[in-house]
Short mmCIF file of C-alpha atoms in Angstrom, two decimals:
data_model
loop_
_atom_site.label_atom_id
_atom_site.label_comp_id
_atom_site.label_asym_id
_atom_site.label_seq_id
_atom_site.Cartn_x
_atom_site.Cartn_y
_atom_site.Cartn_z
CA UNK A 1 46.30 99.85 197.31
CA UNK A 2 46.78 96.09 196.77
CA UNK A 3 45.33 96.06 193.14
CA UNK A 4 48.09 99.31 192.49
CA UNK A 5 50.96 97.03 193.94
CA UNK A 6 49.67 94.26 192.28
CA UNK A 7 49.47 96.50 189.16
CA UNK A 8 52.99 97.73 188.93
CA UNK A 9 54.38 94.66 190.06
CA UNK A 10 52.41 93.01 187.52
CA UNK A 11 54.11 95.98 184.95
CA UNK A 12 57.10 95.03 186.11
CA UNK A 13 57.17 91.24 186.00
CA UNK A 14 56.26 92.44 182.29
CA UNK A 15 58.60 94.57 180.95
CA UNK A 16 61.18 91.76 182.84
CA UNK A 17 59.79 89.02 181.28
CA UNK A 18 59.09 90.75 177.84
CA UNK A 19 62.62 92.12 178.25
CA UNK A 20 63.94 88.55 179.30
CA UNK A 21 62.23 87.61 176.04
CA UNK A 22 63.07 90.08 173.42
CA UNK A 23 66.91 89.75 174.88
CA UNK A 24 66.94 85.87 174.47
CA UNK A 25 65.07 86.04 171.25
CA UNK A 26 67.84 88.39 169.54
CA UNK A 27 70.72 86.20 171.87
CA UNK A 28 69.02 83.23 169.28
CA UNK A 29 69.02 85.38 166.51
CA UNK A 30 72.39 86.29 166.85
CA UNK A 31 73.49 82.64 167.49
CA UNK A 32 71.82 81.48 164.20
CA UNK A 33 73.47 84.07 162.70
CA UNK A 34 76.80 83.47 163.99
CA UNK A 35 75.71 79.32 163.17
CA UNK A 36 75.61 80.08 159.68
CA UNK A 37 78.01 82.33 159.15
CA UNK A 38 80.65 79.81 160.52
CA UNK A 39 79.23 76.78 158.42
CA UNK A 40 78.84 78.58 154.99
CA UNK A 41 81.51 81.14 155.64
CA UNK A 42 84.12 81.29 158.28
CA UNK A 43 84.80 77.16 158.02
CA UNK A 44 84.76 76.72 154.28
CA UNK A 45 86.81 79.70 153.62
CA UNK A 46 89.29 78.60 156.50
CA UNK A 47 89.33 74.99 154.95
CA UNK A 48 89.99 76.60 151.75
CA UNK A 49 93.34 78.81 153.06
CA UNK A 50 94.37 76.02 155.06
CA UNK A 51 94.38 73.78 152.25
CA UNK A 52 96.31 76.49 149.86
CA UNK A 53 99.08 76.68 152.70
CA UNK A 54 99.21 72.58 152.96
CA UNK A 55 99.85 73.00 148.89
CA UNK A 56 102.50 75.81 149.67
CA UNK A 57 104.46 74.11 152.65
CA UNK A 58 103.19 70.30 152.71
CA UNK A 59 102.90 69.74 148.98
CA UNK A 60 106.49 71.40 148.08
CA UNK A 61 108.39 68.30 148.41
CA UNK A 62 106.27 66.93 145.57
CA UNK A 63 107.80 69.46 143.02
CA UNK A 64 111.45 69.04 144.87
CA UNK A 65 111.10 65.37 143.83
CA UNK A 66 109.56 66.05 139.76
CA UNK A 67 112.85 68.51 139.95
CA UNK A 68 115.35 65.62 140.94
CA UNK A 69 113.91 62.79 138.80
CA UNK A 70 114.26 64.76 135.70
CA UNK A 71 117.85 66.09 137.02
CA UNK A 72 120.14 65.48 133.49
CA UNK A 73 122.90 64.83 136.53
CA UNK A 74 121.17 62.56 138.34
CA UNK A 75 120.64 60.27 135.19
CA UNK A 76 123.86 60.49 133.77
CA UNK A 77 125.35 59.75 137.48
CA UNK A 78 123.21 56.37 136.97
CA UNK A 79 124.16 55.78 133.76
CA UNK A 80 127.61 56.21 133.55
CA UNK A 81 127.94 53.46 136.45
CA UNK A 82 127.63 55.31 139.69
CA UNK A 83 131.45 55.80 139.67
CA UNK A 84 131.78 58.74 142.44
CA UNK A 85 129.44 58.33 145.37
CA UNK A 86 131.19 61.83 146.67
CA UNK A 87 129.38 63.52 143.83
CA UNK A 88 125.89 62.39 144.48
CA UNK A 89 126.32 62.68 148.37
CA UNK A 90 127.06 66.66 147.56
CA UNK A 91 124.16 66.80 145.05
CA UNK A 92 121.93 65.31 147.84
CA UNK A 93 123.06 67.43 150.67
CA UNK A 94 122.63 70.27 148.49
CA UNK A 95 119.26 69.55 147.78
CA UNK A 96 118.46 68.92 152.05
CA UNK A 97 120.10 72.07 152.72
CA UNK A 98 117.96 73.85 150.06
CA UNK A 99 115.20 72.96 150.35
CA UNK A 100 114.65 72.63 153.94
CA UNK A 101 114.13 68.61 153.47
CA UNK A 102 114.68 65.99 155.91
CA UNK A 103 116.19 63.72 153.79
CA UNK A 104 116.49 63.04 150.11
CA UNK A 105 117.42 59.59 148.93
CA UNK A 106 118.19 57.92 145.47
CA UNK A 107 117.34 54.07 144.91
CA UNK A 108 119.30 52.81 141.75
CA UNK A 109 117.21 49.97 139.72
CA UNK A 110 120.75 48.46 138.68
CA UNK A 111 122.27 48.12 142.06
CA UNK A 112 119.35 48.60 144.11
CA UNK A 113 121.75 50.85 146.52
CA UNK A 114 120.00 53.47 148.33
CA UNK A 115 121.91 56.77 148.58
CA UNK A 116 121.40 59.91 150.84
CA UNK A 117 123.49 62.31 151.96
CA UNK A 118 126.14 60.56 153.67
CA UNK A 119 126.58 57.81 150.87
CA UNK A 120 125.05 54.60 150.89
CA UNK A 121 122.35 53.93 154.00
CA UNK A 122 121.82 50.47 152.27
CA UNK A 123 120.64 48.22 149.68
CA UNK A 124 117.03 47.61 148.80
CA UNK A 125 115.60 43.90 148.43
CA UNK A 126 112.01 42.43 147.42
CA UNK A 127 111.78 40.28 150.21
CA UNK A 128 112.55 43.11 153.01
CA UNK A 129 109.28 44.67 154.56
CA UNK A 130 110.73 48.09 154.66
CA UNK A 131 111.41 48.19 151.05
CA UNK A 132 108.22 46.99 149.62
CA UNK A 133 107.77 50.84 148.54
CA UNK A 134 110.43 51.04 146.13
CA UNK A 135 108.93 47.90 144.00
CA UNK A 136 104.96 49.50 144.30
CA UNK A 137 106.36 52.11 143.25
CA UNK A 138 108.66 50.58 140.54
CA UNK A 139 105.06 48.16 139.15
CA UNK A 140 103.20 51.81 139.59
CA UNK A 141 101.37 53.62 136.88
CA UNK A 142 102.16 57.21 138.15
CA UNK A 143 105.14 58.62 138.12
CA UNK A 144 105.15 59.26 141.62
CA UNK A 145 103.49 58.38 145.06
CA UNK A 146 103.44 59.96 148.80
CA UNK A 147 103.27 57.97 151.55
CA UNK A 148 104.01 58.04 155.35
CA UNK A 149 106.89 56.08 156.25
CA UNK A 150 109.87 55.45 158.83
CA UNK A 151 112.85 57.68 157.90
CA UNK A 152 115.94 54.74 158.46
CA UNK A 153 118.21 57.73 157.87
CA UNK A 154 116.76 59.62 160.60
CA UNK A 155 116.29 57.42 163.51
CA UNK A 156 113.12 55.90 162.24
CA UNK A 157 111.41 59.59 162.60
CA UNK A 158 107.79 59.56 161.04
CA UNK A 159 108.40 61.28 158.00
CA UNK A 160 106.08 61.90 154.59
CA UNK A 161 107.82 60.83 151.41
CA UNK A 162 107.23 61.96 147.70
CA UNK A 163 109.14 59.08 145.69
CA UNK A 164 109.62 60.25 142.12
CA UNK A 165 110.67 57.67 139.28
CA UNK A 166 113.48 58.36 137.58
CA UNK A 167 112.97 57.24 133.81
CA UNK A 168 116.04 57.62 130.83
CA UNK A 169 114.75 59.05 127.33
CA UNK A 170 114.02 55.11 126.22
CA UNK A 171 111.59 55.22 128.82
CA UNK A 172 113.70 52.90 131.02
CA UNK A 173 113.41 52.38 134.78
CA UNK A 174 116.52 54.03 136.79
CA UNK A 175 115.66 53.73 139.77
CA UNK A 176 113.38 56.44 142.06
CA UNK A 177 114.57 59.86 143.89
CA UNK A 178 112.64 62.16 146.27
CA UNK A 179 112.65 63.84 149.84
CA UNK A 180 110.75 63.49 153.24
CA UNK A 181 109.49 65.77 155.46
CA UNK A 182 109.42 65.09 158.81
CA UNK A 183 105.79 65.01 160.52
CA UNK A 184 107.11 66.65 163.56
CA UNK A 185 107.25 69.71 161.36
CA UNK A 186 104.01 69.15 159.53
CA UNK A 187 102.27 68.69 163.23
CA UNK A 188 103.78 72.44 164.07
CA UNK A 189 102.54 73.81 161.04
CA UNK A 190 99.24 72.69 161.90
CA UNK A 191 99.50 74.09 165.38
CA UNK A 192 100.12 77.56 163.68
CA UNK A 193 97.21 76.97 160.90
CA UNK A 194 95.38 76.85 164.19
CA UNK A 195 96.24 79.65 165.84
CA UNK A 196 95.71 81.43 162.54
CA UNK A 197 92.34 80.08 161.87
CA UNK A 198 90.91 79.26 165.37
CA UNK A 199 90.18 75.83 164.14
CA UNK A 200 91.27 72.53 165.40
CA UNK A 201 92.70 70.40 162.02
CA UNK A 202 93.94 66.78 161.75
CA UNK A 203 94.67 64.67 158.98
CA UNK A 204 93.46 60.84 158.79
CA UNK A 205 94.39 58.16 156.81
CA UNK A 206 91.49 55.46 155.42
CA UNK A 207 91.66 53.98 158.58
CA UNK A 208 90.47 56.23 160.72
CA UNK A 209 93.16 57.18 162.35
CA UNK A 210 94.52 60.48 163.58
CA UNK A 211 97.85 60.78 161.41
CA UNK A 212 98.59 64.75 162.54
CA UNK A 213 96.72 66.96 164.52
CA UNK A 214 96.99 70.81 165.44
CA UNK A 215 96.52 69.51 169.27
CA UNK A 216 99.23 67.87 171.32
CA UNK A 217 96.93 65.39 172.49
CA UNK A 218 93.96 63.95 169.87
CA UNK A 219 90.93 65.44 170.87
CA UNK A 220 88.67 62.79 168.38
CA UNK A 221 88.96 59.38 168.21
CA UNK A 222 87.94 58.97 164.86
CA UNK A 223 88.37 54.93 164.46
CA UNK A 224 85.56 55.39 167.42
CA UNK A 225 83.10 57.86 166.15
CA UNK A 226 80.76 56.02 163.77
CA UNK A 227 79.28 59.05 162.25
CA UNK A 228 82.87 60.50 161.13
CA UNK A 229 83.58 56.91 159.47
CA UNK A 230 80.03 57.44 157.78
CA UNK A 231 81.73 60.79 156.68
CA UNK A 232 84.80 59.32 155.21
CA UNK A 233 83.37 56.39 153.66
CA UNK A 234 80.77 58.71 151.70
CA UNK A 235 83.45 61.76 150.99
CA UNK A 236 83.82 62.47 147.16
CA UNK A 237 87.36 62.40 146.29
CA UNK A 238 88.99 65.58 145.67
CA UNK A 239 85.98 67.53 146.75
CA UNK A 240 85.50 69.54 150.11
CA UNK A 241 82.55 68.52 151.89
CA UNK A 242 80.95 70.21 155.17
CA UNK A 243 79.48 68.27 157.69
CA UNK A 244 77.28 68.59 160.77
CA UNK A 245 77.54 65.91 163.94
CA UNK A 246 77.26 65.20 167.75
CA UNK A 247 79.46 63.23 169.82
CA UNK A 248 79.23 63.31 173.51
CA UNK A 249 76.28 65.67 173.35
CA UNK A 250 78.30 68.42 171.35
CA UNK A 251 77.38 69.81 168.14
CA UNK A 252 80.89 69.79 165.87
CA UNK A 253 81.19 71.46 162.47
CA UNK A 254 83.51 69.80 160.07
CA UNK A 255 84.74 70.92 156.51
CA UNK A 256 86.87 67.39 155.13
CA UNK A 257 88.76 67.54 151.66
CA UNK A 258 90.84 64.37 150.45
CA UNK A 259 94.30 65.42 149.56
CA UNK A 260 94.99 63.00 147.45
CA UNK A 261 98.99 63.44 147.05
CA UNK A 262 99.27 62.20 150.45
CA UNK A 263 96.26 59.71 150.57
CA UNK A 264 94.91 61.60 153.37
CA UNK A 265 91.78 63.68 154.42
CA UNK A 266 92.07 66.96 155.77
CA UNK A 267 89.46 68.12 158.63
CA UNK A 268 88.89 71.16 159.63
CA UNK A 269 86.64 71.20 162.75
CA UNK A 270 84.93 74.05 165.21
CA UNK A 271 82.90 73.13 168.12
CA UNK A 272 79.42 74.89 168.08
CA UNK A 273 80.20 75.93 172.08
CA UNK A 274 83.10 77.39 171.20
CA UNK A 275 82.08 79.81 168.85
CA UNK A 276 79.37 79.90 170.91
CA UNK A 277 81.12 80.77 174.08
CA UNK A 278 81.13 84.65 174.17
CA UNK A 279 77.36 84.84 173.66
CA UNK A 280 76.29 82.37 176.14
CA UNK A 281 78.54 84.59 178.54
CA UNK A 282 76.98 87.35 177.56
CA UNK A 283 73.67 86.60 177.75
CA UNK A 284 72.29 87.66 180.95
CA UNK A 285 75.10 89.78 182.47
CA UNK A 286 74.97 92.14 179.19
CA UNK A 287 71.37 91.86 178.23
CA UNK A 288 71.26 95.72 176.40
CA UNK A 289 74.99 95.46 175.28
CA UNK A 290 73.77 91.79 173.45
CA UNK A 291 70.94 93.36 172.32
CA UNK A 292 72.91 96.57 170.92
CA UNK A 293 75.63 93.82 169.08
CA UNK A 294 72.26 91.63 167.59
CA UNK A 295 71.66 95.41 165.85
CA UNK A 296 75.14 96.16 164.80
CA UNK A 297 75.50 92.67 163.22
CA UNK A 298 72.38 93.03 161.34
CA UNK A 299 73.60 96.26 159.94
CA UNK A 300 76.97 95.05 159.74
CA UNK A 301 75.39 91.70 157.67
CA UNK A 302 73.01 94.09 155.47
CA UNK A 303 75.91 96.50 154.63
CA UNK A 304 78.42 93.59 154.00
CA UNK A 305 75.80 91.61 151.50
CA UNK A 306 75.56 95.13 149.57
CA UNK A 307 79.04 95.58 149.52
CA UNK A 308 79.36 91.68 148.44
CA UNK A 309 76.91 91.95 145.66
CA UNK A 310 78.50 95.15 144.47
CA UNK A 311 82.04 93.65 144.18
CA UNK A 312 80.08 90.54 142.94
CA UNK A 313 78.78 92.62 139.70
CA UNK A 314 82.12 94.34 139.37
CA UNK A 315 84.24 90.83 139.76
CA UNK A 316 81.12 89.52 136.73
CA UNK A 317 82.84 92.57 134.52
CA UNK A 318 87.15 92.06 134.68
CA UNK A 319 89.03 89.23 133.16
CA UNK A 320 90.97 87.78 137.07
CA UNK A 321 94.45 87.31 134.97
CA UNK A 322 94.82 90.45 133.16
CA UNK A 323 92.59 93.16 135.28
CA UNK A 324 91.21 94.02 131.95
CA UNK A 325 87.35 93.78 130.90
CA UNK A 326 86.33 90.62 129.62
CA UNK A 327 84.49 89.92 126.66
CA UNK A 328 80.86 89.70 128.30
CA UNK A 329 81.16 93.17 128.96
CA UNK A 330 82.94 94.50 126.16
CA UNK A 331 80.06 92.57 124.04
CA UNK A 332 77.12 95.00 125.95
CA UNK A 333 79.21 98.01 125.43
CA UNK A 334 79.83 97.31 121.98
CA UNK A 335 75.84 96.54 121.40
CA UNK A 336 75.45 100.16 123.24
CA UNK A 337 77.51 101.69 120.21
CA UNK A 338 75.57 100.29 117.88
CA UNK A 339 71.74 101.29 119.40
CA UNK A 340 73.02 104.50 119.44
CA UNK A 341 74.36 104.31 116.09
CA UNK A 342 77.97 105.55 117.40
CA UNK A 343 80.82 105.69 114.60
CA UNK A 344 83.63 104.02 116.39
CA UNK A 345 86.97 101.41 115.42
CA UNK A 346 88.42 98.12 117.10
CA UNK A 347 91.68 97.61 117.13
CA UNK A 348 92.02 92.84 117.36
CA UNK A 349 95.31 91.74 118.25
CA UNK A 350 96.91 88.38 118.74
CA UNK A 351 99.81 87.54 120.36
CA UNK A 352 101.99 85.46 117.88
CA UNK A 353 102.93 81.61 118.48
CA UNK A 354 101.52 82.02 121.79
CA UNK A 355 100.99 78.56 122.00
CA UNK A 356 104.78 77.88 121.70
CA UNK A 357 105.62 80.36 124.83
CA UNK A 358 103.40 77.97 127.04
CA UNK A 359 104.53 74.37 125.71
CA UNK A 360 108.22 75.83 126.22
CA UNK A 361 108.20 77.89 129.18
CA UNK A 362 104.76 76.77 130.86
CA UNK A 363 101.43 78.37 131.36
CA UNK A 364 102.69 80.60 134.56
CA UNK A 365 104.69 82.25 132.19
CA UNK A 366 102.18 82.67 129.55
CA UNK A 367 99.87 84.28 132.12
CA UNK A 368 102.73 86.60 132.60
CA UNK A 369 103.26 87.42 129.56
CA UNK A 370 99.44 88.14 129.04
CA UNK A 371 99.63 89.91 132.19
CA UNK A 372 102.82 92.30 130.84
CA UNK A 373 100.68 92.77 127.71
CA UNK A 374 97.63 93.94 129.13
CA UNK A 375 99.72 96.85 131.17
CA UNK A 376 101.57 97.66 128.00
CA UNK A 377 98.04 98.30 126.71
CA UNK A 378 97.07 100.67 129.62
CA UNK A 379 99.73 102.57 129.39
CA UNK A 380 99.71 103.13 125.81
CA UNK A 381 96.19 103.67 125.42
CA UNK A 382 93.94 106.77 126.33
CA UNK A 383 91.66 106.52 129.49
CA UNK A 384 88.82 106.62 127.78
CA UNK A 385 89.46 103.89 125.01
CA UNK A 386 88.14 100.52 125.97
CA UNK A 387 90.31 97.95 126.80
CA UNK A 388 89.13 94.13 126.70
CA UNK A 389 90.69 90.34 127.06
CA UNK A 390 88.97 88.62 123.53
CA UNK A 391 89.83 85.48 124.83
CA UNK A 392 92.73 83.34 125.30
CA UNK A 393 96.07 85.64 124.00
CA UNK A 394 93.58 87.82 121.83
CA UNK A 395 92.92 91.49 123.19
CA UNK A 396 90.96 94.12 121.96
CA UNK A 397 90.60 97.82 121.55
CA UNK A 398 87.07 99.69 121.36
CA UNK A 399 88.29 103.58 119.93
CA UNK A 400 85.90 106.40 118.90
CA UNK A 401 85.35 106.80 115.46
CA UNK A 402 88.77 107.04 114.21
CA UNK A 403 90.69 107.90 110.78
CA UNK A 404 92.30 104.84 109.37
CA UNK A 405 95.40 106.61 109.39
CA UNK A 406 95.49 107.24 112.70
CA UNK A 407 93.92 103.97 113.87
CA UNK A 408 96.88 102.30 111.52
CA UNK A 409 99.01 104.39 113.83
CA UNK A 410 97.78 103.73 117.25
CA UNK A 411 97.78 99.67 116.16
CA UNK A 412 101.49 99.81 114.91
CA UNK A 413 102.53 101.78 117.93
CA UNK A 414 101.57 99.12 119.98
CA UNK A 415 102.99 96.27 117.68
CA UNK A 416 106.38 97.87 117.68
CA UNK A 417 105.71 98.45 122.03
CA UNK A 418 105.61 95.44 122.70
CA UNK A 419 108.28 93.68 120.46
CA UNK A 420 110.46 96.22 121.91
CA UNK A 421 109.57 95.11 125.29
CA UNK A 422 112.49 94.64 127.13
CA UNK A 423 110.92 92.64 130.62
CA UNK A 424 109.32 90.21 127.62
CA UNK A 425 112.93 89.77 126.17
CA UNK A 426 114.03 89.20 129.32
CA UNK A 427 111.83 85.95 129.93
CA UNK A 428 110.95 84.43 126.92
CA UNK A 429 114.76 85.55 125.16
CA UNK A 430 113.39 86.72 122.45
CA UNK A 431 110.84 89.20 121.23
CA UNK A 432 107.58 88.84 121.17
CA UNK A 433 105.28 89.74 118.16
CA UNK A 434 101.31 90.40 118.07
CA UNK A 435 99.36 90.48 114.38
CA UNK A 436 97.07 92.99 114.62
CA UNK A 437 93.77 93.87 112.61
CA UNK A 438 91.82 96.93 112.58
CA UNK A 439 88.48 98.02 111.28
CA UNK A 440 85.70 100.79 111.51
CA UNK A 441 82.01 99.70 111.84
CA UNK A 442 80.06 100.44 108.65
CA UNK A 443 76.70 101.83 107.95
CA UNK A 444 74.03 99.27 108.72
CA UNK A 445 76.21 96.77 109.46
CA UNK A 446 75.43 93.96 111.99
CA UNK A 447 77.60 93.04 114.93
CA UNK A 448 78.00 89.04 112.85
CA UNK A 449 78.87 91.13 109.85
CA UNK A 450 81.67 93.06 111.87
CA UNK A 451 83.18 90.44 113.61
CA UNK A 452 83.53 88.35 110.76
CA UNK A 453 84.98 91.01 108.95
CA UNK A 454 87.82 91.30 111.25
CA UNK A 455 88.47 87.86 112.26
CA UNK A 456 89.18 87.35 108.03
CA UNK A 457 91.92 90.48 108.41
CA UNK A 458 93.34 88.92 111.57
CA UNK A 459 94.07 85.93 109.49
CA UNK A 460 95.28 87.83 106.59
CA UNK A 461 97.56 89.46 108.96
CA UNK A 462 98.82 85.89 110.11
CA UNK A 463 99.22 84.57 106.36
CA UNK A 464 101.14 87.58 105.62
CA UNK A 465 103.72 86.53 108.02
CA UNK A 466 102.68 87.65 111.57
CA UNK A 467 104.28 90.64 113.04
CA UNK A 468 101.70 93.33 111.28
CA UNK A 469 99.30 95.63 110.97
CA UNK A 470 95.96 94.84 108.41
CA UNK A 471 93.27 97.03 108.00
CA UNK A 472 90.19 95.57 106.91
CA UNK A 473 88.08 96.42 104.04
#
């Protein structure tokens, strides 16, 4: 009777302790799992949208300030003597009430006043302290700086400054321009990044110091943690970096990037316990439901990499700007054609003086353009014809075999589409013209052969004035 007890208690105690066992291993499993998935996952890709809002609300002053210093108002004002102080008071209130700024400020070279919105807060000197930033800036290089400052304007409030030079067309000094935000308002934009991102995020100087932080009260020290100086001192410039430490016998996980507009690093920071948390909860009041969320996470993880991997291949095939294929896959279908000896017809077209459009208007709206032309494609074309970016403002058109007189057709069309493009009008004011070539592969001819064949009638088509339609020989 004893050696049965003993038996089934001895069953018992193993199933428990196997049980125990197989329910801790997976509890590791799925901590490793969760370990990982925050340090080459959740924390980079958090650092990386955190730092893309920063640009969006912290970085804004920056192109606030490139606006004012190249104001034609603002220079003339300067120029012509500073006459009327009530006109560049209005100009600088409308620019506060804009843009949301804290201040904005002018400090004239020739009379080294320094203007806000209310008129004249004072007059800058070289041997003052708190106006040592107008001459760095003045001896500077770049055309600008950020810095962290006292606003005297605004009851010496902590404020971050983008200070813009303001330089005539003889390349003479005028003085410098710009607008502060307050750090107040950076601090609660962190607190929401935070919230957002379940991550705690601070910004230190080369010091060491704790500038901003998402938490009311700082929850590092960093001027005291030697291993987070280590971190700073060996951070790349301008490149994220992710980092792994303990301090008071916690495990932290830290993503830093150096934003080098403000002269600051950003960290982004998770405590392993705190991710941690819900398992360690978990462990031994929900032993099956753990076990059951170890599964689903596997699954969910195997299903997710297939899923990545897929979108991976299809990402590998489309051009990101246009949404169009891109030339590595219009280069394997086109080598598809030709195995199978296919009779088919491209239809190479170039967007003319392209390269003017983005010196005079800028490269965001060049990519529209290129984005306007690609749908004007689309829509023009049949489904089935194939539709790639050739590079840079060159697209082309992969057609079944084709009559030229109909391929001469389907090209013009699509010239005369898009001069007539009204949305194009609209933004670059005037129309916009594509030369076009268009060819039909020939018997035994190589892909080299082909190409060169209709690169020769794109430039014919140029020579010939732009604006047309060649077909090649």
């Amino acid at each position: 009777m004893l050696n049965k007890q003993t038996m089934i208690l001895s069953t018992i105690l193993l199933l428990f302790f196997g049980f125990c066992f197989t329910s801790y291993s997976s509890y590791k499993i799925a901590a490793e799992i969760t370990k990982e998935e925050v340090k080459h996952k959740s924390l980079p890709l958090s650092s990386d949208n955190i730092y893309s809002e920063i640009q969006r609300d912290l970085l804004k002053p920056n192109l606030i300030s490139s606006f004012m210093s190249n104001d034609t108002f603002l220079k003339n004002w300067i120029i012509d003597g500073e006459k009327n102080i009530n006109n560049i008071k209005d100009y600088l209130e409308m620019i506060e009430k804009k843009y949301q700024a804290s201040i904005s400020f002018l400090v004239s070279e020739k009379t080294k006043a320094y203007y806000y919105s209310k008129g004249i807060l004072k007059y800058v000197s070289a041997s003052n302290e708190r106006d040592i930033w107008f001459y760095r800036v003045k001896a500077s290089h770049s055309d600008y700086e950020s810095n962290i400052d006292l606003s005297l304007a605004n009851n010496d409030a902590l404020t971050i400054f983008t200070n813009f030079k303001i330089i005539d067309k003889n390349g003479n000094f005028l003085g410098v321009t710009g607008v502060g935000l307050e750090t107040n308002h950076v601090a609660n934009l962190l607190k929401q990044y935070k919230k957002k991102y379940k991550h705690d995020i601070y910004f230190v100087n080369s010091k060491y110091e704790v500038v901003l932080s998402s938490n009311d009260k700082e929850k590092i020290k960093v001027s005291k943690i030697a291993k987070l100086k280590e971190i700073i001192d060996n951070a790349s410039l301008g490149n994220k970096e992710f980092y792994e430490y303990v301090f008071e016998d916690e495990n932290y996980y830290l993503n830093i990037r150096y934003i080098d507009e403000l002269d600051l690093f950003l960290f982004v920071e998770t405590k392993e316990k705190d991710f941690l948390k819900k398992l360690n909860e978990n462990l031994f009041s929900e032993i099956l439901i753990a076990f059951s969320v170890v599964v689903v996470i596997l699954i969910f993880t195997y299903f997710y990499f297939f899923t990545y991997q897929k979108n991976l291949e299809e990402f590998a095939k489309i051009d990101k700007l246009t949404s169009l294929y891109n030339r590595n896959i219009f280069d394997i279908e086109f080598v598809k054609l030709i195995e199978k000896n296919n009779k088919f017809s491209i239809i190479l077209l170039d967007i003319d003086d392209f390269k003017f459009i983005n010196d005079t208007y800028g490269h965001k709206i060049g990519d529209e353009i290129l984005i306007i032309v690609s749908k004007i494609l689309k829509a023009t074309l049949r489904k089935d014809d194939f539709i790639a970016r050739w590079g840079g403002e060159e697209f082309i058109i992969l057609l079944n075999e084709t009559s030229n007189d109909n391929l001469f057709k389907i090209a013009d069309n699509i010239r005369v589409v898009i001069k007539e493009n009204k949305q194009i009008r609209n933004i670059i004011k005037k129309e916009l013209t594509v030369s076009v070539s268009i060819a039909t592969l020939k018997d035994n001819e190589t892909k080299d052969e082909f190409f060169i064949r209709v690169d020769k009638t794109l430039y014919k088509a140029k020579n010939k004035g732009k604006n047309r339609v060649e077909i090649s020989e």
